[in-house]
PDB file of C-alpha atoms and ligand atoms in Angstrom:
ATOM      1  CA  UNK A   1      89.218  67.371  85.613  1.00 49.00           C
ATOM      2  CA  UNK A   2      85.777  67.041  84.060  1.00 50.00           C
ATOM      3  CA  UNK A   3      84.863  69.873  81.729  1.00 51.00           C
ATOM      4  CA  UNK A   4      88.441  71.146  81.616  1.00 67.00           C
ATOM      5  CA  UNK A   5      89.476  70.882  77.985  1.00 84.00           C
ATOM      6  CA  UNK A   6      92.154  73.518  77.751  1.00 91.00           C
ATOM      7  CA  UNK A   7      94.341  73.364  74.644  1.00 94.00           C
ATOM      8  CA  UNK A   8      97.669  75.067  74.024  1.00 95.00           C
ATOM      9  CA  UNK A   9      99.203  75.719  70.616  1.00 96.00           C
ATOM     10  CA  UNK A  10     102.658  77.253  70.251  1.00 96.00           C
ATOM     11  CA  UNK A  11     102.613  79.775  67.397  1.00 95.00           C
ATOM     12  CA  UNK A  12     106.265  80.786  67.449  1.00 95.00           C
ATOM     13  CA  UNK A  13     109.297  80.206  69.613  1.00 95.00           C
ATOM     14  CA  UNK A  14     112.681  81.939  69.638  1.00 93.00           C
ATOM     15  CA  UNK A  15     115.558  82.220  72.107  1.00 91.00           C
ATOM     16  CA  UNK A  16     113.913  85.157  73.864  1.00 93.00           C
ATOM     17  CA  UNK A  17     110.262  85.016  72.817  1.00 96.00           C
ATOM     18  CA  UNK A  18     107.393  82.546  72.794  1.00 97.00           C
ATOM     19  CA  UNK A  19     103.860  83.134  71.500  1.00 97.00           C
ATOM     20  CA  UNK A  20     101.155  80.559  72.172  1.00 97.00           C
ATOM     21  CA  UNK A  21      97.392  80.262  72.043  1.00 97.00           C
ATOM     22  CA  UNK A  22      95.479  79.020  75.075  1.00 97.00           C
ATOM     23  CA  UNK A  23      91.988  77.767  74.255  1.00 97.00           C
ATOM     24  CA  UNK A  24      89.144  77.060  76.620  1.00 96.00           C
ATOM     25  CA  UNK A  25      90.650  78.685  79.703  1.00 96.00           C
ATOM     26  CA  UNK A  26      89.495  81.269  82.212  1.00 95.00           C
ATOM     27  CA  UNK A  27      90.884  84.790  82.705  1.00 96.00           C
ATOM     28  CA  UNK A  28      91.922  84.202  86.377  1.00 96.00           C
ATOM     29  CA  UNK A  29      93.904  81.108  85.403  1.00 95.00           C
ATOM     30  CA  UNK A  30      95.744  82.753  82.497  1.00 97.00           C
ATOM     31  CA  UNK A  31      96.382  85.825  84.608  1.00 97.00           C
ATOM     32  CA  UNK A  32      97.787  83.695  87.453  1.00 97.00           C
ATOM     33  CA  UNK A  33     100.295  82.156  85.012  1.00 97.00           C
ATOM     34  CA  UNK A  34     101.214  85.661  83.819  1.00 97.00           C
ATOM     35  CA  UNK A  35     101.805  86.934  87.338  1.00 97.00           C
ATOM     36  CA  UNK A  36     103.832  83.862  88.381  1.00 97.00           C
ATOM     37  CA  UNK A  37     106.034  84.222  85.270  1.00 97.00           C
ATOM     38  CA  UNK A  38     106.739  87.852  86.135  1.00 97.00           C
ATOM     39  CA  UNK A  39     107.290  87.720  89.882  1.00 97.00           C
ATOM     40  CA  UNK A  40     107.795  84.137  91.106  1.00 96.00           C
ATOM     41  CA  UNK A  41     110.427  82.716  88.746  1.00 96.00           C
ATOM     42  CA  UNK A  42     113.933  82.803  90.290  1.00 96.00           C
ATOM     43  CA  UNK A  43     116.611  84.723  88.410  1.00 96.00           C
ATOM     44  CA  UNK A  44     120.181  85.852  89.134  1.00 96.00           C
ATOM     45  CA  UNK A  45     121.083  89.551  89.408  1.00 97.00           C
ATOM     46  CA  UNK A  46     123.795  91.614  91.070  1.00 97.00           C
ATOM     47  CA  UNK A  47     122.606  92.465  94.586  1.00 95.00           C
ATOM     48  CA  UNK A  48     125.548  93.666  96.692  1.00 94.00           C
ATOM     49  CA  UNK A  49     127.997  96.185  95.226  1.00 96.00           C
ATOM     50  CA  UNK A  50     131.180  97.301  96.954  1.00 96.00           C
ATOM     51  CA  UNK A  51     132.617 100.334  95.158  1.00 97.00           C
ATOM     52  CA  UNK A  52     136.280 100.532  96.100  1.00 97.00           C
ATOM     53  CA  UNK A  53     137.107 103.270  93.598  1.00 97.00           C
ATOM     54  CA  UNK A  54     134.959 105.188  91.149  1.00 98.00           C
ATOM     55  CA  UNK A  55     136.602 108.192  89.473  1.00 97.00           C
ATOM     56  CA  UNK A  56     133.925 108.407  86.772  1.00 97.00           C
ATOM     57  CA  UNK A  57     131.293 111.145  86.578  1.00 96.00           C
ATOM     58  CA  UNK A  58     128.602 108.594  87.370  1.00 97.00           C
ATOM     59  CA  UNK A  59     127.289 108.477  90.944  1.00 97.00           C
ATOM     60  CA  UNK A  60     127.978 105.233  92.836  1.00 97.00           C
ATOM     61  CA  UNK A  61     124.245 104.616  93.273  1.00 97.00           C
ATOM     62  CA  UNK A  62     123.554 104.929  89.539  1.00 97.00           C
ATOM     63  CA  UNK A  63     126.443 102.637  88.702  1.00 97.00           C
ATOM     64  CA  UNK A  64     125.245 100.034  91.226  1.00 97.00           C
ATOM     65  CA  UNK A  65     121.758 100.275  89.738  1.00 97.00           C
ATOM     66  CA  UNK A  66     123.123  99.709  86.229  1.00 97.00           C
ATOM     67  CA  UNK A  67     125.010  96.638  87.435  1.00 98.00           C
ATOM     68  CA  UNK A  68     121.869  95.272  89.078  1.00 97.00           C
ATOM     69  CA  UNK A  69     119.870  95.610  85.875  1.00 97.00           C
ATOM     70  CA  UNK A  70     122.494  93.917  83.679  1.00 97.00           C
ATOM     71  CA  UNK A  71     120.885  90.601  82.614  1.00 97.00           C
ATOM     72  CA  UNK A  72     122.901  87.568  83.747  1.00 97.00           C
ATOM     73  CA  UNK A  73     122.584  84.021  82.460  1.00 95.00           C
ATOM     74  CA  UNK A  74     120.020  82.413  84.779  1.00 92.00           C
ATOM     75  CA  UNK A  75     118.946  79.186  83.103  1.00 88.00           C
ATOM     76  CA  UNK A  76     118.303  76.008  85.121  1.00 85.00           C
ATOM     77  CA  UNK A  77     121.931  74.961  84.812  1.00 85.00           C
ATOM     78  CA  UNK A  78     123.152  78.299  86.181  1.00 85.00           C
ATOM     79  CA  UNK A  79     120.680  78.313  89.079  1.00 88.00           C
ATOM     80  CA  UNK A  80     121.579  74.839  90.286  1.00 87.00           C
ATOM     81  CA  UNK A  81     122.970  74.821  93.813  1.00 85.00           C
ATOM     82  CA  UNK A  82     122.437  78.536  94.474  1.00 89.00           C
ATOM     83  CA  UNK A  83     120.573  79.766  97.570  1.00 89.00           C
ATOM     84  CA  UNK A  84     117.068  81.120  97.135  1.00 91.00           C
ATOM     85  CA  UNK A  85     115.802  84.143  99.113  1.00 92.00           C
ATOM     86  CA  UNK A  86     113.799  81.823 101.379  1.00 91.00           C
ATOM     87  CA  UNK A  87     116.986  79.932 102.385  1.00 89.00           C
ATOM     88  CA  UNK A  88     118.647  80.888 105.680  1.00 88.00           C
ATOM     89  CA  UNK A  89     122.089  81.485 104.137  1.00 86.00           C
ATOM     90  CA  UNK A  90     120.878  83.742 101.279  1.00 87.00           C
ATOM     91  CA  UNK A  91     121.902  86.936 103.093  1.00 83.00           C
ATOM     92  CA  UNK A  92     125.549  85.905 103.467  1.00 79.00           C
ATOM     93  CA  UNK A  93     127.849  88.039 101.323  1.00 72.00           C
ATOM     94  CA  UNK A  94     129.977  85.050 100.348  1.00 72.00           C
ATOM     95  CA  UNK A  95     126.992  83.027  99.199  1.00 77.00           C
ATOM     96  CA  UNK A  96     126.662  84.240  95.636  1.00 89.00           C
ATOM     97  CA  UNK A  97     128.589  84.758  92.437  1.00 94.00           C
ATOM     98  CA  UNK A  98     131.344  87.347  92.605  1.00 95.00           C
ATOM     99  CA  UNK A  99     131.674  89.879  89.767  1.00 97.00           C
ATOM    100  CA  UNK A 100     134.670  92.183  89.679  1.00 97.00           C
ATOM    101  CA  UNK A 101     135.357  95.229  87.524  1.00 97.00           C
ATOM    102  CA  UNK A 102     138.799  96.806  87.457  1.00 97.00           C
ATOM    103  CA  UNK A 103     139.267  99.264  84.601  1.00 97.00           C
ATOM    104  CA  UNK A 104     141.186 102.393  83.729  1.00 97.00           C
ATOM    105  CA  UNK A 105     140.226 105.114  81.237  1.00 91.00           C
ATOM    106  CA  UNK A 106     140.017 106.306  78.670  1.00 97.00           C
ATOM    107  CA  UNK A 107     137.421 103.709  77.694  1.00 97.00           C
ATOM    108  CA  UNK A 108     133.774 102.750  77.794  1.00 98.00           C
ATOM    109  CA  UNK A 109     133.290  99.942  80.279  1.00 98.00           C
ATOM    110  CA  UNK A 110     130.940  97.296  78.892  1.00 98.00           C
ATOM    111  CA  UNK A 111     129.110  94.363  80.455  1.00 97.00           C
ATOM    112  CA  UNK A 112     131.701  92.009  78.940  1.00 97.00           C
ATOM    113  CA  UNK A 113     134.312  93.572  81.263  1.00 97.00           C
ATOM    114  CA  UNK A 114     132.574  92.077  84.324  1.00 97.00           C
ATOM    115  CA  UNK A 115     134.709  89.151  85.498  1.00 97.00           C
ATOM    116  CA  UNK A 116     132.611  86.362  87.003  1.00 96.00           C
ATOM    117  CA  UNK A 117     133.723  83.802  89.597  1.00 94.00           C
ATOM    118  CA  UNK A 118     131.522  81.215  87.846  1.00 92.00           C
ATOM    119  CA  UNK A 119     132.056  80.557  84.145  1.00 91.00           C
ATOM    120  CA  UNK A 120     128.363  79.544  83.718  1.00 91.00           C
ATOM    121  CA  UNK A 121     127.046  82.847  85.059  1.00 95.00           C
ATOM    122  CA  UNK A 122     127.971  85.918  83.033  1.00 96.00           C
ATOM    123  CA  UNK A 123     126.221  88.860  81.372  1.00 97.00           C
ATOM    124  CA  UNK A 124     123.839  87.737  78.632  1.00 97.00           C
ATOM    125  CA  UNK A 125     125.022  90.522  76.310  1.00 96.00           C
ATOM    126  CA  UNK A 126     128.618  91.751  75.957  1.00 97.00           C
ATOM    127  CA  UNK A 127     127.880  95.227  74.698  1.00 97.00           C
ATOM    128  CA  UNK A 128     125.787  96.884  77.411  1.00 97.00           C
ATOM    129  CA  UNK A 129     127.636 100.165  78.226  1.00 97.00           C
ATOM    130  CA  UNK A 130     128.041 100.542  81.999  1.00 97.00           C
ATOM    131  CA  UNK A 131     130.114 103.684  82.420  1.00 97.00           C
ATOM    132  CA  UNK A 132     132.498 105.939  80.477  1.00 97.00           C
ATOM    133  CA  UNK A 133     135.942 106.567  81.972  1.00 98.00           C
ATOM    134  CA  UNK A 134     138.035 109.551  80.946  1.00 97.00           C
ATOM    135  CA  UNK A 135     141.832 109.634  80.813  1.00 96.00           C
ATOM    136  CA  UNK A 136     143.386 108.186  84.004  1.00 94.00           C
ATOM    137  CA  UNK A 137     139.999 107.640  85.667  1.00 97.00           C
ATOM    138  CA  UNK A 138     139.884 104.328  87.503  1.00 97.00           C
ATOM    139  CA  UNK A 139     137.134 101.949  88.495  1.00 97.00           C
ATOM    140  CA  UNK A 140     137.418  99.150  91.035  1.00 98.00           C
ATOM    141  CA  UNK A 141     134.267  97.283  91.993  1.00 97.00           C
ATOM    142  CA  UNK A 142     133.464  94.014  93.708  1.00 96.00           C
ATOM    143  CA  UNK A 143     129.897  92.809  93.525  1.00 96.00           C
ATOM    144  CA  UNK A 144     127.875  89.741  94.368  1.00 95.00           C
ATOM    145  CA  UNK A 145     125.007  88.352  92.311  1.00 96.00           C
ATOM    146  CA  UNK A 146     122.232  86.428  94.009  1.00 95.00           C
ATOM    147  CA  UNK A 147     119.068  84.621  93.100  1.00 95.00           C
ATOM    148  CA  UNK A 148     115.888  86.592  93.669  1.00 96.00           C
ATOM    149  CA  UNK A 149     112.303  87.088  92.581  1.00 97.00           C
ATOM    150  CA  UNK A 150     110.651  89.809  90.518  1.00 97.00           C
ATOM    151  CA  UNK A 151     108.211  90.442  93.396  1.00 96.00           C
ATOM    152  CA  UNK A 152     111.162  91.932  95.334  1.00 96.00           C
ATOM    153  CA  UNK A 153     112.872  93.933  92.564  1.00 96.00           C
ATOM    154  CA  UNK A 154     112.472  94.381  88.804  1.00 96.00           C
ATOM    155  CA  UNK A 155     116.094  93.281  88.254  1.00 97.00           C
ATOM    156  CA  UNK A 156     115.000  89.742  89.170  1.00 97.00           C
ATOM    157  CA  UNK A 157     112.127  89.765  86.677  1.00 97.00           C
ATOM    158  CA  UNK A 158     113.057  87.473  83.760  1.00 96.00           C
ATOM    159  CA  UNK A 159     110.294  88.776  81.499  1.00 97.00           C
ATOM    160  CA  UNK A 160     110.364  92.021  79.563  1.00 97.00           C
ATOM    161  CA  UNK A 161     106.955  91.300  78.034  1.00 97.00           C
ATOM    162  CA  UNK A 162     104.491  88.925  79.685  1.00 97.00           C
ATOM    163  CA  UNK A 163     101.002  89.597  78.428  1.00 97.00           C
ATOM    164  CA  UNK A 164      97.923  88.032  76.924  1.00 97.00           C
ATOM    165  CA  UNK A 165      94.954  89.264  74.981  1.00 97.00           C
ATOM    166  CA  UNK A 166      91.685  87.571  74.261  1.00 97.00           C
ATOM    167  CA  UNK A 167      91.472  86.032  70.813  1.00 98.00           C
ATOM    168  CA  UNK A 168      90.029  88.663  68.445  1.00 98.00           C
ATOM    169  CA  UNK A 169      86.879  87.979  66.475  1.00 97.00           C
ATOM    170  CA  UNK A 170      85.870  90.018  63.420  1.00 97.00           C
ATOM    171  CA  UNK A 171      82.489  89.659  61.754  1.00 96.00           C
ATOM    172  CA  UNK A 172      80.733  91.534  58.939  1.00 95.00           C
ATOM    173  CA  UNK A 173      77.089  92.517  58.627  1.00 94.00           C
ATOM    174  CA  UNK A 174      76.436  90.908  55.254  1.00 91.00           C
ATOM    175  CA  UNK A 175      72.974  92.498  55.010  1.00 92.00           C
ATOM    176  CA  UNK A 176      74.613  95.919  54.656  1.00 92.00           C
ATOM    177  CA  UNK A 177      76.522  97.444  51.782  1.00 93.00           C
ATOM    178  CA  UNK A 178      80.261  96.618  51.942  1.00 93.00           C
ATOM    179  CA  UNK A 179      82.141  99.513  53.505  1.00 92.00           C
ATOM    180  CA  UNK A 180      85.680  99.298  52.109  1.00 91.00           C
ATOM    181  CA  UNK A 181      86.807 102.316  54.179  1.00 89.00           C
ATOM    182  CA  UNK A 182      86.987 100.187  57.302  1.00 92.00           C
ATOM    183  CA  UNK A 183      89.814  98.075  55.802  1.00 93.00           C
ATOM    184  CA  UNK A 184      92.003 101.049  54.980  1.00 93.00           C
ATOM    185  CA  UNK A 185      91.511 102.400  58.533  1.00 94.00           C
ATOM    186  CA  UNK A 186      93.276  99.399  60.077  1.00 95.00           C
ATOM    187  CA  UNK A 187      96.746 100.453  61.293  1.00 95.00           C
ATOM    188  CA  UNK A 188      98.028  96.870  61.570  1.00 95.00           C
ATOM    189  CA  UNK A 189      97.257  95.526  58.108  1.00 94.00           C
ATOM    190  CA  UNK A 190      94.758  93.007  59.436  1.00 96.00           C
ATOM    191  CA  UNK A 191      92.117  93.819  56.796  1.00 96.00           C
ATOM    192  CA  UNK A 192      92.354  94.066  53.021  1.00 94.00           C
ATOM    193  CA  UNK A 193      89.720  95.339  50.607  1.00 92.00           C
ATOM    194  CA  UNK A 194      89.149  93.072  47.649  1.00 90.00           C
ATOM    195  CA  UNK A 195      86.787  94.937  45.369  1.00 88.00           C
ATOM    196  CA  UNK A 196      87.033  92.319  42.632  1.00 88.00           C
ATOM    197  CA  UNK A 197      85.604  89.566  44.820  1.00 87.00           C
ATOM    198  CA  UNK A 198      83.492  92.161  46.656  1.00 88.00           C
ATOM    199  CA  UNK A 199      84.649  91.387  50.146  1.00 90.00           C
ATOM    200  CA  UNK A 200      87.000  92.437  52.897  1.00 94.00           C
ATOM    201  CA  UNK A 201      89.606  89.813  53.650  1.00 95.00           C
ATOM    202  CA  UNK A 202      91.015  89.152  57.119  1.00 96.00           C
ATOM    203  CA  UNK A 203      94.745  88.682  56.566  1.00 96.00           C
ATOM    204  CA  UNK A 204      96.019  88.101  60.106  1.00 94.00           C
ATOM    205  CA  UNK A 205      93.370  87.979  62.804  1.00 96.00           C
ATOM    206  CA  UNK A 206      95.923  87.337  65.562  1.00 96.00           C
ATOM    207  CA  UNK A 207      97.594  90.667  64.808  1.00 96.00           C
ATOM    208  CA  UNK A 208      94.366  92.538  65.559  1.00 97.00           C
ATOM    209  CA  UNK A 209      94.761  94.747  68.646  1.00 96.00           C
ATOM    210  CA  UNK A 210      90.991  95.253  68.927  1.00 96.00           C
ATOM    211  CA  UNK A 211      91.535  99.022  68.673  1.00 96.00           C
ATOM    212  CA  UNK A 212      88.255  99.314  66.728  1.00 96.00           C
ATOM    213  CA  UNK A 213      89.591 101.946  64.303  1.00 96.00           C
ATOM    214  CA  UNK A 214      87.890  99.940  61.565  1.00 96.00           C
ATOM    215  CA  UNK A 215      84.580 100.031  63.434  1.00 96.00           C
ATOM    216  CA  UNK A 216      84.786 103.801  63.909  1.00 95.00           C
ATOM    217  CA  UNK A 217      85.705 104.297  60.232  1.00 94.00           C
ATOM    218  CA  UNK A 218      82.663 102.420  59.018  1.00 92.00           C
ATOM    219  CA  UNK A 219      79.731 104.761  58.538  1.00 91.00           C
ATOM    220  CA  UNK A 220      77.141 102.023  58.213  1.00 91.00           C
ATOM    221  CA  UNK A 221      78.292  99.612  60.940  1.00 92.00           C
ATOM    222  CA  UNK A 222      79.427  96.990  58.416  1.00 94.00           C
ATOM    223  CA  UNK A 223      82.184  95.540  60.622  1.00 96.00           C
ATOM    224  CA  UNK A 224      82.094  94.254  64.210  1.00 96.00           C
ATOM    225  CA  UNK A 225      85.131  93.548  66.372  1.00 97.00           C
ATOM    226  CA  UNK A 226      84.898  91.437  69.490  1.00 97.00           C
ATOM    227  CA  UNK A 227      86.780  88.628  71.170  1.00 97.00           C
ATOM    228  CA  UNK A 228      86.404  85.040  72.287  1.00 97.00           C
ATOM    229  CA  UNK A 229      85.826  84.964  76.023  1.00 95.00           C
ATOM    230  CA  UNK A 230      87.913  81.848  76.754  1.00 96.00           C
ATOM    231  CA  UNK A 231      90.666  81.879  74.107  1.00 97.00           C
ATOM    232  CA  UNK A 232      93.888  83.849  74.604  1.00 98.00           C
ATOM    233  CA  UNK A 233      97.023  84.827  72.723  1.00 98.00           C
ATOM    234  CA  UNK A 234      99.893  84.796  75.226  1.00 98.00           C
ATOM    235  CA  UNK A 235     103.320  86.336  74.601  1.00 97.00           C
ATOM    236  CA  UNK A 236     106.405  86.010  76.798  1.00 97.00           C
ATOM    237  CA  UNK A 237     109.619  87.845  76.003  1.00 97.00           C
ATOM    238  CA  UNK A 238     112.652  87.610  78.270  1.00 97.00           C
ATOM    239  CA  UNK A 239     115.756  89.736  78.762  1.00 95.00           C
ATOM    240  CA  UNK A 240     117.782  86.755  77.509  1.00 95.00           C
ATOM    241  CA  UNK A 241     118.650  85.540  81.016  1.00 95.00           C
ATOM    242  CA  UNK A 242     116.574  82.397  80.546  1.00 94.00           C
ATOM    243  CA  UNK A 243     114.603  80.798  77.687  1.00 95.00           C
ATOM    244  CA  UNK A 244     110.916  81.843  77.694  1.00 96.00           C
ATOM    245  CA  UNK A 245     109.831  78.197  77.765  1.00 95.00           C
ATOM    246  CA  UNK A 246     111.769  77.709  81.020  1.00 95.00           C
ATOM    247  CA  UNK A 247     110.042  80.777  82.464  1.00 96.00           C
ATOM    248  CA  UNK A 248     106.651  79.368  81.513  1.00 96.00           C
ATOM    249  CA  UNK A 249     107.389  75.897  82.919  1.00 95.00           C
ATOM    250  CA  UNK A 250     108.664  77.355  86.188  1.00 95.00           C
ATOM    251  CA  UNK A 251     105.621  79.648  86.428  1.00 96.00           C
ATOM    252  CA  UNK A 252     103.311  76.635  85.994  1.00 95.00           C
ATOM    253  CA  UNK A 253     105.293  74.706  88.627  1.00 96.00           C
ATOM    254  CA  UNK A 254     105.014  77.597  91.102  1.00 95.00           C
ATOM    255  CA  UNK A 255     101.284  77.944  90.456  1.00 95.00           C
ATOM    256  CA  UNK A 256     100.859  74.179  90.975  1.00 95.00           C
ATOM    257  CA  UNK A 257     102.738  74.375  94.284  1.00 94.00           C
ATOM    258  CA  UNK A 258     100.583  77.292  95.430  1.00 92.00           C
ATOM    259  CA  UNK A 259      97.415  75.352  94.516  1.00 92.00           C
ATOM    260  CA  UNK A 260      98.679  72.254  96.389  1.00 93.00           C
ATOM    261  CA  UNK A 261      99.407  74.376  99.452  1.00 91.00           C
ATOM    262  CA  UNK A 262      95.929  75.841  99.297  1.00 90.00           C
ATOM    263  CA  UNK A 263      94.361  72.386  98.987  1.00 91.00           C
ATOM    264  CA  UNK A 264      96.364  71.089 101.960  1.00 90.00           C
ATOM    265  CA  UNK A 265      95.386  74.149 103.965  1.00 89.00           C
ATOM    266  CA  UNK A 266      91.707  73.562 103.163  1.00 88.00           C
ATOM    267  CA  UNK A 267      91.884  69.841 103.922  1.00 87.00           C
ATOM    268  CA  UNK A 268      93.505  70.519 107.265  1.00 84.00           C
ATOM    269  CA  UNK A 269      90.582  72.729 108.162  1.00 76.00           C
ATOM    270  CA  UNK A 270      92.475  75.999 107.708  1.00 64.00           C
ATOM    271  CA  UNK A 271      94.389  75.445 110.935  1.00 57.00           C
ATOM    272  CA  UNK A 272      97.827  76.461 109.512  1.00 53.00           C
TER     273      UNK A 272
HETATM  274  S1  SF4 B   1      90.259  96.428  65.565  1.00 54.21           S
HETATM  275 FE1  SF4 B   1      92.014  97.677  64.969  1.00 54.21          FE
HETATM  276  S2  SF4 B   1      93.633  96.192  64.559  1.00 54.21           S
HETATM  277 FE2  SF4 B   1      91.703  95.062  64.571  1.00 54.21          FE
HETATM  278  S3  SF4 B   1      91.057  94.987  62.470  1.00 54.21           S
HETATM  279 FE3  SF4 B   1      90.069  96.770  63.361  1.00 54.21          FE
HETATM  280  S4  SF4 B   1      91.451  98.465  62.990  1.00 54.21           S
HETATM  281 FE4  SF4 B   1      92.593  96.583  62.614  1.00 54.21          FE
END
């Protein structure tokens, strides 16, 4: 597209976090990606819980809620072949992954105790405490995990952090006397006074939260903090259920599909 020169640079990437810079983009576009990543990327979570026996002090509803929020492996491999909420057979109890829990106290029941009917789909972390059972207390649960979307429930939201900020910009009024106090006011270590070279150094501009503490601390207005209108620092963290890059790719795919649908709708004269 003419005039569309967006650039993306990955700054860091881990199993559960990706940070990248988007240059030359618009706020609505970046925000649409953010929203799609949060609410339109399919993920697996426990949906139906049948509590056959629960002798613990925890209410059934609370226990079911804890099970629902336990992150389950939901990468592309795990999702393959599973029904999506828009499919006709999604509602069927048998159409999902069965998780059973049969324990007897005294013990703390952890996420690793959930027995899955599919070896690919299991809790991401073994050590999430689910419930504490006292002596002779028993627990017998059957549950079914299904694919869903974050727009329907937070348990299906793969992201724990999905946010962007505009790229910070710090400038100094060189006509004024250097005000070293503004550097020491920064709570994030972005600025450093260097009295020997008579300047304030910017150590890590991308760590600037644009809180403007430095601006307020300066009595003579030596420092200015702003941002670049069309450059963004984007961070995605997941609950471990799927790699953040997969979340991003799926979000872009969903946004593309929505745009295609809109184009088709417009071309057809808005008749459907
Ligand atoms: S705006 Fe806040 S984070 Fe940024 S340099 Fe100033 S004090 Fe530090």
